[in-house]
JSON list of C-alpha atoms and ligand atoms in Angstrom, two decimals:
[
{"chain": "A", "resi": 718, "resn": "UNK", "atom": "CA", "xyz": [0.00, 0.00, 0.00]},
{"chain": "A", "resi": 719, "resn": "UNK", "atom": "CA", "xyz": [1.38, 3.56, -0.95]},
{"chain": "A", "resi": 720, "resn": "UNK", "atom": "CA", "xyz": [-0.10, 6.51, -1.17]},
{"chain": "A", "resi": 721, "resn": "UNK", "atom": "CA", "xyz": [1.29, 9.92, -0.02]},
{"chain": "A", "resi": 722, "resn": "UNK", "atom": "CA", "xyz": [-0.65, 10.17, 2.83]},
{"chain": "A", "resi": 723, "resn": "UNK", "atom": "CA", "xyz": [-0.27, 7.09, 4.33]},
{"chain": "A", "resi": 724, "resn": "UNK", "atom": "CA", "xyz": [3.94, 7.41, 3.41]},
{"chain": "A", "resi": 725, "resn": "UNK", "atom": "CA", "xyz": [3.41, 10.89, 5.82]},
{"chain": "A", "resi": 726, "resn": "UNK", "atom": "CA", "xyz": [2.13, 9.01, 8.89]},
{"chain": "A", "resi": 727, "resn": "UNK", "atom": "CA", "xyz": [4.51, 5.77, 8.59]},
{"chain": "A", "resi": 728, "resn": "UNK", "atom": "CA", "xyz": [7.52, 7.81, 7.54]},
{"chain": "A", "resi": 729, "resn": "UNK", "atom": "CA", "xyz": [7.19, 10.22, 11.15]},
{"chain": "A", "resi": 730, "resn": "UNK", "atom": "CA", "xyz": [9.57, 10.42, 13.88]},
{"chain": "A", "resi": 731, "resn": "UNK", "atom": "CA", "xyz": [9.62, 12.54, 17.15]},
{"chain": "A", "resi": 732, "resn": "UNK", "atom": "CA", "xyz": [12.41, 15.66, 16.60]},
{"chain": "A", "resi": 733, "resn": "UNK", "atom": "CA", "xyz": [14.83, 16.48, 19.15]},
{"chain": "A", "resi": 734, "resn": "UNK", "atom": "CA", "xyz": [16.92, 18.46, 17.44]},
{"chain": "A", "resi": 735, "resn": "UNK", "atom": "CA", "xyz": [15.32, 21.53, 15.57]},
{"chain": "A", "resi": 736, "resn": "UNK", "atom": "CA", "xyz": [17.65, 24.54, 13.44]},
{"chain": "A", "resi": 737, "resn": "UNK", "atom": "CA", "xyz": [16.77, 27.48, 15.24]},
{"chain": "A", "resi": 738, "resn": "UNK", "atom": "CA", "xyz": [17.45, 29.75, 12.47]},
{"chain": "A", "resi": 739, "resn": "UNK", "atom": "CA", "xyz": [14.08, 28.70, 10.89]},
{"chain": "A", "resi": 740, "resn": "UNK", "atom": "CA", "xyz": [11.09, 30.21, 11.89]},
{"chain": "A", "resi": 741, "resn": "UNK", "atom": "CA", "xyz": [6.93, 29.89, 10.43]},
{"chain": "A", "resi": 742, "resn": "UNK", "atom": "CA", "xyz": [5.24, 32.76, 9.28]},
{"chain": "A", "resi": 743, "resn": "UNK", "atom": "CA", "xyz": [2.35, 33.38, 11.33]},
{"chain": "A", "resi": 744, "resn": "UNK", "atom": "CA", "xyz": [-0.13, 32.56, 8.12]},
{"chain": "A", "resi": 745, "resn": "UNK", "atom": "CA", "xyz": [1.53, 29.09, 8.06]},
{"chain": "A", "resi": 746, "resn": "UNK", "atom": "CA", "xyz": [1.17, 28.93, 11.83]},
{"chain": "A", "resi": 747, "resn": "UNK", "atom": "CA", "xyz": [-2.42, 29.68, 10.92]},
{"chain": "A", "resi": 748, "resn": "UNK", "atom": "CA", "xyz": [-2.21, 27.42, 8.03]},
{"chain": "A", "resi": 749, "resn": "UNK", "atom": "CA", "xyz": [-1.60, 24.61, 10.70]},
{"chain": "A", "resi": 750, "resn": "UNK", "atom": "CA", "xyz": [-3.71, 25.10, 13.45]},
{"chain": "A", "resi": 751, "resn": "UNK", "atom": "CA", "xyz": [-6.39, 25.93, 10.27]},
{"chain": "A", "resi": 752, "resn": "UNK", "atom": "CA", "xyz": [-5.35, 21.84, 9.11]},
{"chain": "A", "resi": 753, "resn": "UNK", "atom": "CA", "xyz": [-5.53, 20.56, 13.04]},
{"chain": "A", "resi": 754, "resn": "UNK", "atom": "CA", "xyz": [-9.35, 21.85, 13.13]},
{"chain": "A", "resi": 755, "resn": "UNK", "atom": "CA", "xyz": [-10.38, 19.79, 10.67]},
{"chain": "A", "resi": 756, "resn": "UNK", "atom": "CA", "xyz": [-9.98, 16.79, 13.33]},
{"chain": "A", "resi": 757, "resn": "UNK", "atom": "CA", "xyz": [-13.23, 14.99, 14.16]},
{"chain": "A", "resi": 758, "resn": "UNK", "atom": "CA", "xyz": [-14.64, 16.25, 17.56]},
{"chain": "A", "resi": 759, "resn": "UNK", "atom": "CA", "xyz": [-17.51, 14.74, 19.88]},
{"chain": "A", "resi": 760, "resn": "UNK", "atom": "CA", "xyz": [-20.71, 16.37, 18.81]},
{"chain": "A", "resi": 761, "resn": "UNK", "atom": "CA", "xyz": [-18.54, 19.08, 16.57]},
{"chain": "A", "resi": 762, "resn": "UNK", "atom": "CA", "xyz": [-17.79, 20.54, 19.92]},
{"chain": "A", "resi": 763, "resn": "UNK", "atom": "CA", "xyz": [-14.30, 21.59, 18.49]},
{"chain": "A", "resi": 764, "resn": "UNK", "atom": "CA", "xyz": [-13.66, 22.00, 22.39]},
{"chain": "A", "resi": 765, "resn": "UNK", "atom": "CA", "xyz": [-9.99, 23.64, 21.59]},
{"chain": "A", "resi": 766, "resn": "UNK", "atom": "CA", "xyz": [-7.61, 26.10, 21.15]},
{"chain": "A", "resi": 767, "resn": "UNK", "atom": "CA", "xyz": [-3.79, 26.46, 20.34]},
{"chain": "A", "resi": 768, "resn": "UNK", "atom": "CA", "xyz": [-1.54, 29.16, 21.85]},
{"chain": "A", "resi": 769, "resn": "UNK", "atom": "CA", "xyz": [1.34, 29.53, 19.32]},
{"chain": "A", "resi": 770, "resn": "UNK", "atom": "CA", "xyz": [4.30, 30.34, 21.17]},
{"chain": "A", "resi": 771, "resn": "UNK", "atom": "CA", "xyz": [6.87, 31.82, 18.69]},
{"chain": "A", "resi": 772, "resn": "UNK", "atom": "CA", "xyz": [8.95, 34.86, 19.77]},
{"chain": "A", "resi": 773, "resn": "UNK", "atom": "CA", "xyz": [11.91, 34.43, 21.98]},
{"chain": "A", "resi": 774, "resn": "UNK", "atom": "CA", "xyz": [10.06, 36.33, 25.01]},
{"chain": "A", "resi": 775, "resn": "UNK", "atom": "CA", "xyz": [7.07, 34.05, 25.06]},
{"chain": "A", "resi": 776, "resn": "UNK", "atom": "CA", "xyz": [9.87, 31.29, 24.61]},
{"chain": "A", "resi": 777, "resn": "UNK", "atom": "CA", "xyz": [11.85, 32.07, 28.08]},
{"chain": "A", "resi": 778, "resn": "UNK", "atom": "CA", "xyz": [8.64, 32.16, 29.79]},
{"chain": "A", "resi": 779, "resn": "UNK", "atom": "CA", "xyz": [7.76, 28.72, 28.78]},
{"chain": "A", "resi": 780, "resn": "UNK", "atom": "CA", "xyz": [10.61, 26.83, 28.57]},
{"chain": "A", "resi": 781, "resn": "UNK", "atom": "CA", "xyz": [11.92, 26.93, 32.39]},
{"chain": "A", "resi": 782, "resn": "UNK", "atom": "CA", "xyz": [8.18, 25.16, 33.06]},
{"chain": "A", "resi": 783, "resn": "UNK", "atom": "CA", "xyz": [8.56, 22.81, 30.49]},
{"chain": "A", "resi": 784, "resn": "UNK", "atom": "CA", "xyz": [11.65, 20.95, 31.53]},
{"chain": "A", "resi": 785, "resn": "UNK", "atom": "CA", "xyz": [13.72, 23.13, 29.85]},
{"chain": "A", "resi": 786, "resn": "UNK", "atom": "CA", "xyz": [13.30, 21.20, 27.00]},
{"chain": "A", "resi": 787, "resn": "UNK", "atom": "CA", "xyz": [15.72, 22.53, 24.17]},
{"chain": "A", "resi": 788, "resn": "UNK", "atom": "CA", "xyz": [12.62, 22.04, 21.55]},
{"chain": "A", "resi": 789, "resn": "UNK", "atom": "CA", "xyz": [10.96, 25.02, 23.12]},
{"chain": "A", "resi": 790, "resn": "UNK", "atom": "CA", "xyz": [13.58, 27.49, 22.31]},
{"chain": "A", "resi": 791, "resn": "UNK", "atom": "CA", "xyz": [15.05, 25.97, 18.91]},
{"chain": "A", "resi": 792, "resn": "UNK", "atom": "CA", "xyz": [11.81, 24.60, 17.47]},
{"chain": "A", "resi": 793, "resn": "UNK", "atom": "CA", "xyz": [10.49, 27.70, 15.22]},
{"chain": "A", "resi": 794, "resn": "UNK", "atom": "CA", "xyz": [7.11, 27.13, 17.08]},
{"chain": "A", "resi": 795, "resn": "UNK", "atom": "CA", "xyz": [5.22, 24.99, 20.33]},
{"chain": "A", "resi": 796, "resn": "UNK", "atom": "CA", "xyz": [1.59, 24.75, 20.76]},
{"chain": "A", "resi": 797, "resn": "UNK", "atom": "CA", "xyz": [-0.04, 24.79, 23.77]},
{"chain": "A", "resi": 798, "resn": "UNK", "atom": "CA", "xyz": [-2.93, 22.88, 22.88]},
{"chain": "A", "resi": 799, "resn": "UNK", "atom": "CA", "xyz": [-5.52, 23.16, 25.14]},
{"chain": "A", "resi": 800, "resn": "UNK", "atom": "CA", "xyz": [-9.02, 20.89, 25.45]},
{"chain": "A", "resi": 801, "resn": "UNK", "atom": "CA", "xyz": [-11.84, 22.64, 26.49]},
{"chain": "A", "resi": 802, "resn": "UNK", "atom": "CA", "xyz": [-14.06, 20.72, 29.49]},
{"chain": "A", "resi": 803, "resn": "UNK", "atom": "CA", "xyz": [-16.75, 19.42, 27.20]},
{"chain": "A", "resi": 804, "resn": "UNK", "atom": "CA", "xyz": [-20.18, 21.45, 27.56]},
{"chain": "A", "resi": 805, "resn": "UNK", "atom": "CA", "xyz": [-23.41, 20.90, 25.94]},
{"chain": "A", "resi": 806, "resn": "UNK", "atom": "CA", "xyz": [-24.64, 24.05, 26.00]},
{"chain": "A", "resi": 807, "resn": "UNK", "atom": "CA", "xyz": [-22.22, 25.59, 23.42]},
{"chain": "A", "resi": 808, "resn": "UNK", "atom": "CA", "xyz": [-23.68, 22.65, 20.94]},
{"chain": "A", "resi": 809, "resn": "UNK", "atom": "CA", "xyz": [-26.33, 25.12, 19.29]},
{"chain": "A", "resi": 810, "resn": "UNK", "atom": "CA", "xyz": [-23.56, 27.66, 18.78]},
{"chain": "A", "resi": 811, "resn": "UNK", "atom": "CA", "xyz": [-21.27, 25.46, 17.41]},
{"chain": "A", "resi": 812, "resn": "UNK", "atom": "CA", "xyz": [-23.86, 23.78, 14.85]},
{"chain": "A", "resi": 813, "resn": "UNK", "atom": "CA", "xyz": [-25.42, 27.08, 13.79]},
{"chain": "A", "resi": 814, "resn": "UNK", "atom": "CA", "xyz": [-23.00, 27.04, 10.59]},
{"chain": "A", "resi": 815, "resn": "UNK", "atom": "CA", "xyz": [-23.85, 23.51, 9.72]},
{"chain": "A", "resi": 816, "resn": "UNK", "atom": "CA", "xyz": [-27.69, 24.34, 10.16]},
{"chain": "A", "resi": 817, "resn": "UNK", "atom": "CA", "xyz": [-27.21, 27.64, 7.97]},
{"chain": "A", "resi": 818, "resn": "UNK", "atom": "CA", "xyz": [-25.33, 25.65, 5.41]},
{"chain": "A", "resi": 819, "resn": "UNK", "atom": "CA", "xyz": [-27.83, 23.40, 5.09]},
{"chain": "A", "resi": 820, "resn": "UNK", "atom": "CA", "xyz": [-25.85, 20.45, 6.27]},
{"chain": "A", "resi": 821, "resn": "UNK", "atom": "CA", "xyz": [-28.42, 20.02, 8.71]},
{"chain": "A", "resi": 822, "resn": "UNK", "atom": "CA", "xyz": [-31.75, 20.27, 9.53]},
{"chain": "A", "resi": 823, "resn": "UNK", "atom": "CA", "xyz": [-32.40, 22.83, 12.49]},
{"chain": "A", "resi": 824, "resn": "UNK", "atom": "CA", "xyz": [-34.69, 20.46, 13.73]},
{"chain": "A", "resi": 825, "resn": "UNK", "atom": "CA", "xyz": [-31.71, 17.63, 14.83]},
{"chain": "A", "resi": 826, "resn": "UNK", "atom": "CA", "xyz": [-29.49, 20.04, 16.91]},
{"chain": "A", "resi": 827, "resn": "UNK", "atom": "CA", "xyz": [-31.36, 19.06, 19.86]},
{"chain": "A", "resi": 828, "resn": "UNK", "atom": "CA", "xyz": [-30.83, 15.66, 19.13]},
{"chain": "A", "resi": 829, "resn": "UNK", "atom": "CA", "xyz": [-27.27, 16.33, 19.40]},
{"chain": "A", "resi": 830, "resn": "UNK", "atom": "CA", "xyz": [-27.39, 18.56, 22.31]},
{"chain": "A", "resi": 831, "resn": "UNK", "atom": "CA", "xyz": [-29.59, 16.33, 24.61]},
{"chain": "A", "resi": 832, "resn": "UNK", "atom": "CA", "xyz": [-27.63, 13.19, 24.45]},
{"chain": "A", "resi": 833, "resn": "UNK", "atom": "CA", "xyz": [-24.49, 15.28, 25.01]},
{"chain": "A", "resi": 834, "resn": "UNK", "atom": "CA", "xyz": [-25.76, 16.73, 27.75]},
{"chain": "A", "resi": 835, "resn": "UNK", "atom": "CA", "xyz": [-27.08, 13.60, 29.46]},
{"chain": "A", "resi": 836, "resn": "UNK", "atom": "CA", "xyz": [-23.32, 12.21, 28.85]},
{"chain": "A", "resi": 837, "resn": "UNK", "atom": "CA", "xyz": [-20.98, 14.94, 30.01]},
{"chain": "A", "resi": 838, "resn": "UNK", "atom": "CA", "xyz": [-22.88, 17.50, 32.45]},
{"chain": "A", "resi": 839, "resn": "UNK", "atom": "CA", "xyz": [-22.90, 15.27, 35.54]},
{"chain": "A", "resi": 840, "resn": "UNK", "atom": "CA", "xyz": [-19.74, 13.74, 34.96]},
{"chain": "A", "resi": 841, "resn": "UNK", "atom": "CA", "xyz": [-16.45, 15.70, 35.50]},
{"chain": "A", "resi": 842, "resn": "UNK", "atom": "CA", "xyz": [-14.50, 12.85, 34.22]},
{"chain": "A", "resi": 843, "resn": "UNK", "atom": "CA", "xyz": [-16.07, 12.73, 30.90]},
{"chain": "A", "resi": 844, "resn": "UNK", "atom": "CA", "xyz": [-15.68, 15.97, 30.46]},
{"chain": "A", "resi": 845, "resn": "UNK", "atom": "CA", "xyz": [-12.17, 16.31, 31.00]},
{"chain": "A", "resi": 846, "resn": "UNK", "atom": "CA", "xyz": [-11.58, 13.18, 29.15]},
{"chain": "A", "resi": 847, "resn": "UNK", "atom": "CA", "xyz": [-13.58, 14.89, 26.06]},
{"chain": "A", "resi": 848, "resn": "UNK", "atom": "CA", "xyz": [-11.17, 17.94, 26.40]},
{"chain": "A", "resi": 849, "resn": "UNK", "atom": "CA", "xyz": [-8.15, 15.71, 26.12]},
{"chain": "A", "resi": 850, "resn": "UNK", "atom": "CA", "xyz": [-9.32, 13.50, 23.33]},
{"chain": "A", "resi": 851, "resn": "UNK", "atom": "CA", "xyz": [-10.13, 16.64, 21.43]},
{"chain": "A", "resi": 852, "resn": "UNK", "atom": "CA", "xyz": [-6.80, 18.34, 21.95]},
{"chain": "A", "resi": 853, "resn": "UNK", "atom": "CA", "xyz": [-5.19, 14.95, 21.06]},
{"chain": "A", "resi": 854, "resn": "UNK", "atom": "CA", "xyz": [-7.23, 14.47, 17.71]},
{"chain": "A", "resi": 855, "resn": "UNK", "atom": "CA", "xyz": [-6.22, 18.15, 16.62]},
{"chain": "A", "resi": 856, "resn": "UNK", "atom": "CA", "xyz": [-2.49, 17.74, 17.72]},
{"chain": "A", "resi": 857, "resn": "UNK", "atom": "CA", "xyz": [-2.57, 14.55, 15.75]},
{"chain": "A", "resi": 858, "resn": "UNK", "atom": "CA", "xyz": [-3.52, 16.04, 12.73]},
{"chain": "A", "resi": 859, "resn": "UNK", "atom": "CA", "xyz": [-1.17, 19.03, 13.08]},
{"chain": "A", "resi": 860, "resn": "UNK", "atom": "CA", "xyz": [1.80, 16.51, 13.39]},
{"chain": "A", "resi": 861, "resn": "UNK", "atom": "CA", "xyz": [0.75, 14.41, 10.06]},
{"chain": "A", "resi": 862, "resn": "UNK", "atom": "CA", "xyz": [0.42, 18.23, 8.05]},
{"chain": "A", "resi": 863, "resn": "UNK", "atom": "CA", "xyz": [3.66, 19.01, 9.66]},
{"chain": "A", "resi": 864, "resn": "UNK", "atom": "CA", "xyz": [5.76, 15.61, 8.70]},
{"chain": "A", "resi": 865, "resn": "UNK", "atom": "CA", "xyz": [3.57, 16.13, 4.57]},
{"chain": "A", "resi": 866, "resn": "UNK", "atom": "CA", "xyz": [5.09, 19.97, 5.28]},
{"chain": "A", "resi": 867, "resn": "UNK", "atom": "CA", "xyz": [8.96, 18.72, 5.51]},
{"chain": "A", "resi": 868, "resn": "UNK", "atom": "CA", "xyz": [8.84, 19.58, 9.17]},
{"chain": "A", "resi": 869, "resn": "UNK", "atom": "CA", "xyz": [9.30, 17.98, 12.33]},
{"chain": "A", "resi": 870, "resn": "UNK", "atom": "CA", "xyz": [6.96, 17.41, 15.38]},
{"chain": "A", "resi": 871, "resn": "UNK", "atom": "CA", "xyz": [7.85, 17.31, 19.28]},
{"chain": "A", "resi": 872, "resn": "UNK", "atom": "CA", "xyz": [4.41, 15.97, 20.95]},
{"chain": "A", "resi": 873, "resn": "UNK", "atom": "CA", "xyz": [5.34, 17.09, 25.17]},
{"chain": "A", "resi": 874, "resn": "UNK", "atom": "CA", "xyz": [4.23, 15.86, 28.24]},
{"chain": "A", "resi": 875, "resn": "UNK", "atom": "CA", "xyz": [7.14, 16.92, 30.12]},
{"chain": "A", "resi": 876, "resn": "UNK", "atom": "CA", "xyz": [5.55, 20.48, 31.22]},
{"chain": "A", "resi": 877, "resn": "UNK", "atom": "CA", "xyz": [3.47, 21.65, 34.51]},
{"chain": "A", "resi": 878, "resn": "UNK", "atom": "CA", "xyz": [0.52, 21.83, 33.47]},
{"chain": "A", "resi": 879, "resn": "UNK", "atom": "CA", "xyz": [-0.61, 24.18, 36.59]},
{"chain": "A", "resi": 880, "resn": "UNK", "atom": "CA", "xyz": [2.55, 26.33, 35.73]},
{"chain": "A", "resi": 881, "resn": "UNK", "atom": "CA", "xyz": [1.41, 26.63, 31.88]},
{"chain": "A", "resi": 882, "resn": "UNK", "atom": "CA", "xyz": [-2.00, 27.60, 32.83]},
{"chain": "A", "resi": 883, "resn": "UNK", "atom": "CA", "xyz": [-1.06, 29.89, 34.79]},
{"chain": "A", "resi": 884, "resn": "UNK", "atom": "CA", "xyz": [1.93, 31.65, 32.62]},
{"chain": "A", "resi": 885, "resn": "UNK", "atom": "CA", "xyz": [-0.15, 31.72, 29.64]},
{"chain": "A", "resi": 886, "resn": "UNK", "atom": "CA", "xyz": [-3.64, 32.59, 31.24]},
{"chain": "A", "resi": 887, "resn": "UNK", "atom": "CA", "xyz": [-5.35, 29.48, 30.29]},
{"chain": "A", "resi": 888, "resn": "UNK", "atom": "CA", "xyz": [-9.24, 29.68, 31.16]},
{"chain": "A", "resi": 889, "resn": "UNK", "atom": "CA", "xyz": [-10.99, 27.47, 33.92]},
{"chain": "A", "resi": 890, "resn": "UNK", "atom": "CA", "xyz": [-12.18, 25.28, 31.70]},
{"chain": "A", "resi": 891, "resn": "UNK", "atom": "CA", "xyz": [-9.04, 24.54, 29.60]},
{"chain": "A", "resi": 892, "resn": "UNK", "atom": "CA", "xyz": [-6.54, 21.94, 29.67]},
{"chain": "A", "resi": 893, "resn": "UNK", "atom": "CA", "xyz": [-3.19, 21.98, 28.43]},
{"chain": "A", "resi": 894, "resn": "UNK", "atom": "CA", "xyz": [-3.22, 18.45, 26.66]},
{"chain": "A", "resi": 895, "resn": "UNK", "atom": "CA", "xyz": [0.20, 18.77, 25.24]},
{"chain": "A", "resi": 896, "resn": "UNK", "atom": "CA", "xyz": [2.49, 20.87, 24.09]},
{"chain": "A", "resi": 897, "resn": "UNK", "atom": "CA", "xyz": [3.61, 20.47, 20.46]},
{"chain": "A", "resi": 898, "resn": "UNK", "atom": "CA", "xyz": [6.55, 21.82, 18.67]},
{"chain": "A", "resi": 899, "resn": "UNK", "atom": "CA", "xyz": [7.01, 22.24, 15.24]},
{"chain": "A", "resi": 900, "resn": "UNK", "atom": "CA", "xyz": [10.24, 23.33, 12.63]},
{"chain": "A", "resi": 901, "resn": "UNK", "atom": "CA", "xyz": [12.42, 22.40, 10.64]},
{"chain": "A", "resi": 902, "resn": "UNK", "atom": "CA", "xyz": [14.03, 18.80, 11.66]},
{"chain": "A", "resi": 903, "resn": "UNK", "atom": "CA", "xyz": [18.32, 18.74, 11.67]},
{"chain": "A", "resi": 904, "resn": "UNK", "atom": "CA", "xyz": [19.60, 15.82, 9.94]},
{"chain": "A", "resi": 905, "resn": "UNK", "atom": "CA", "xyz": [21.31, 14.23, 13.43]},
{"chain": "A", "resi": 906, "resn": "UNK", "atom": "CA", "xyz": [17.92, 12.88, 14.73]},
{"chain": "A", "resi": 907, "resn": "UNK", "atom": "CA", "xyz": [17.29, 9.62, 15.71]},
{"chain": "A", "resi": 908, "resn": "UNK", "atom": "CA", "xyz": [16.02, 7.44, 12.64]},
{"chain": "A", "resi": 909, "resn": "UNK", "atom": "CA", "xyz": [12.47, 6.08, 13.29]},
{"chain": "A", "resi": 910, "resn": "UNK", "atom": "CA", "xyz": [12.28, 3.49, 16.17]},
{"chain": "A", "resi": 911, "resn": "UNK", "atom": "CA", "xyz": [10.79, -0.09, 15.54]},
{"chain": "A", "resi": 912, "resn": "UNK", "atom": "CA", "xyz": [7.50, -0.48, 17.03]},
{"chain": "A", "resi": 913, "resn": "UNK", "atom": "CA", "xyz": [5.81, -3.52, 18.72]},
{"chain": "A", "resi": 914, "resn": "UNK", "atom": "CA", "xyz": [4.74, -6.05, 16.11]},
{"chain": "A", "resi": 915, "resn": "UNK", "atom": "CA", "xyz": [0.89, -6.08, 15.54]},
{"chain": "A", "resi": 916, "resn": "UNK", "atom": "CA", "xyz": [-0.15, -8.94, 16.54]},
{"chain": "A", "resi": 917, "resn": "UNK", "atom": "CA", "xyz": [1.00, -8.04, 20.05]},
{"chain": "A", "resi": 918, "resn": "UNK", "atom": "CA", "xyz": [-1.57, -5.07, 19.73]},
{"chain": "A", "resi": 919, "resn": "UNK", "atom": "CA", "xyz": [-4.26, -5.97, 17.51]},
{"chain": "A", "resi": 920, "resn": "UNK", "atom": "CA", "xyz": [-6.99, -8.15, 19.02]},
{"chain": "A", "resi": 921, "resn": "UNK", "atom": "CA", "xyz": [-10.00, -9.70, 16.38]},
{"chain": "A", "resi": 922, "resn": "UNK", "atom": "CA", "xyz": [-13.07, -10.19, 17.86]},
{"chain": "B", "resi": 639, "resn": "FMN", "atom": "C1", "xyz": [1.74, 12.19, 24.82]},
{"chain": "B", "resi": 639, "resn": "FMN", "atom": "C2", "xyz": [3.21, 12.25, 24.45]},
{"chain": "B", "resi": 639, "resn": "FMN", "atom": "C3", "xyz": [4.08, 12.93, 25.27]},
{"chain": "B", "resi": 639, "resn": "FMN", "atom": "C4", "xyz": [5.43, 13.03, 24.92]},
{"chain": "B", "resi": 639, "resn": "FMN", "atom": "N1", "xyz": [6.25, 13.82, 25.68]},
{"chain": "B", "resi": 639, "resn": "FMN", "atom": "C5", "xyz": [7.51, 14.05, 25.26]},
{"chain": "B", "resi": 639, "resn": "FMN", "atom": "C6", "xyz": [8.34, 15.01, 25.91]},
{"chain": "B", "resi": 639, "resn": "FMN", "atom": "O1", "xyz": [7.94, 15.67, 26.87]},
{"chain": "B", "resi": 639, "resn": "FMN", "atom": "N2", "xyz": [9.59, 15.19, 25.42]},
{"chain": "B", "resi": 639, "resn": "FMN", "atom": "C7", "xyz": [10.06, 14.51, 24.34]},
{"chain": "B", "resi": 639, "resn": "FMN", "atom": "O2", "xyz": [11.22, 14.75, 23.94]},
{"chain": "B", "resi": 639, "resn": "FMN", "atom": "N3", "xyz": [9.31, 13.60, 23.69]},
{"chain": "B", "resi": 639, "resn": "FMN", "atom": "C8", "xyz": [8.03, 13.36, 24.12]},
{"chain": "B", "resi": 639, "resn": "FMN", "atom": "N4", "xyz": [7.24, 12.49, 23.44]},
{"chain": "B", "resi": 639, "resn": "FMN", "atom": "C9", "xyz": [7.77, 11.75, 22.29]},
{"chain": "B", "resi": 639, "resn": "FMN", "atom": "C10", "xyz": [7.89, 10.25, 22.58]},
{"chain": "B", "resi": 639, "resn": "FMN", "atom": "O3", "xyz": [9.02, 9.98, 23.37]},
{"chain": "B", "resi": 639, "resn": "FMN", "atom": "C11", "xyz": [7.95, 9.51, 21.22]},
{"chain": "B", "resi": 639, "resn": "FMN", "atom": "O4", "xyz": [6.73, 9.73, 20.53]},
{"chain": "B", "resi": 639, "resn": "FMN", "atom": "C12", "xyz": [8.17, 8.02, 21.39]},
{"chain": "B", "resi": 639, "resn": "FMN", "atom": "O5", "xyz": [9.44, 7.75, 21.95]},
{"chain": "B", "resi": 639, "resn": "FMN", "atom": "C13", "xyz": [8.06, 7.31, 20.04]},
{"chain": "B", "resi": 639, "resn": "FMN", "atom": "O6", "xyz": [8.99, 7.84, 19.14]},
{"chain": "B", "resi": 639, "resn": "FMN", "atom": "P1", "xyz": [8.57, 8.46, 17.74]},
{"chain": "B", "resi": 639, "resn": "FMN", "atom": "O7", "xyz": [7.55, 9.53, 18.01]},
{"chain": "B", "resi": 639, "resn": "FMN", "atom": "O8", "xyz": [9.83, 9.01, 17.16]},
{"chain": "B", "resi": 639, "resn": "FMN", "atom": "O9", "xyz": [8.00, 7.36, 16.91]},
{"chain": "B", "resi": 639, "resn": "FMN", "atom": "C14", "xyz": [5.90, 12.36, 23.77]},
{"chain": "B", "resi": 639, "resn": "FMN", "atom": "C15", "xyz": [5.00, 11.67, 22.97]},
{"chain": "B", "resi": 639, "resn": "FMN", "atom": "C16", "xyz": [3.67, 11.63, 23.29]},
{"chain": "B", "resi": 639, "resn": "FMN", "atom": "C17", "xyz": [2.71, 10.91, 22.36]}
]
């Protein structure tokens, strides 16, 4: 099977080492946070948002909470992507366009609302799980656009989280899932490591 797509998701790696003398224009930072919001969401909640940190103040300020991990300051970009708690009540909003596009009938948007409200509003959990799914899902596609793009991807864990929220004003209600460089990949990284063989992982039922 090959197809260009599918060579852009086998062929990735995880970049350590980005040149720091390339930076992303803000309109293709745009261009990929525009590519990461076409990921599927739970009810079209699109329950996200993506703080592009680029410039070498907003640099300093994260990287001593993120493990001073050399990606934030060489990479020419790192997301905080943040998951929104999933809430029902923005449902209409969001599926106003689709309704006005005449995707769908006006009629159905209860029908999405009510179920989503029966499955997140009482449960915390679900909601936070939503909000990291969602972040996930858009980071996910930003890292496949990015590896099509010629550039490399840094998916991060290693930050604190409270710190990051607090730094970059995240709202109540957001999560920072990960943080996710992006830029131009140096030749000296680590090829792509083997991965456990399928039928370890892949159950039939
Ligand atoms: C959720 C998540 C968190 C990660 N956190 C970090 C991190 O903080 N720093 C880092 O250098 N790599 C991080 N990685 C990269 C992983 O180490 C890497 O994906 C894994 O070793 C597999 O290698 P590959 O991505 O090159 O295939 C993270 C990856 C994921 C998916």
């Amino acid at each position: 099977m090959t197809n260009a797509i599918i060579d852009s998701i086998v062929s990735r790696s995880t970049t350590k080492y980005y040149d720091p003398e390339v930076a992303l224009s803000d309109e293709q930072i745009r261009e990929l946070v525009r590519i990461g919001t076409t990921a599927p969401t739970s009810f079209h909640l699109q329950n996200w948002r993506f703080i592009a940190v680029r410039t070498p103040e907003a640099k300093a300020r994260l990287f001593p909470i993120a493990w001073h991990q050399p990606a934030i300051i060489e990479a020419a970009v790192t997301f905080i992507v943040c998951g929104q708690l999933a809430d029902s009540s923005v449902i209409p909003e969001r599926l106003a366009p689709l309704v006005e596009a005449g995707i769908m009938p006006a009629k159905m948007v209860p029908e999405w609302e009510i179920p989503a409200r029966d499955l997140y509003m009482a449960y915390p959990q679900r909601q936070r799980d939503e909000a990291v799914r969602t972040g996930t899902f858009g980071a996910a596609a930003m890292i496949y656009a990015a590896r099509a793009l010629g550039l490399g991807s840094t998916p991060m864990i290693g930050f604190d989280a409270e710190a990051v929220a607090r730094e970059f004003a995240l709202a109540k209600d957001e999560v920072p899932v990960m943080l996710l460089s992006i830029g131009a990949a140096l030749p000296k990284n680590w090829p792509q490591k083997p991965r456990r063989p399928v039928a370890d992982v892949l159950q039939f039922a």
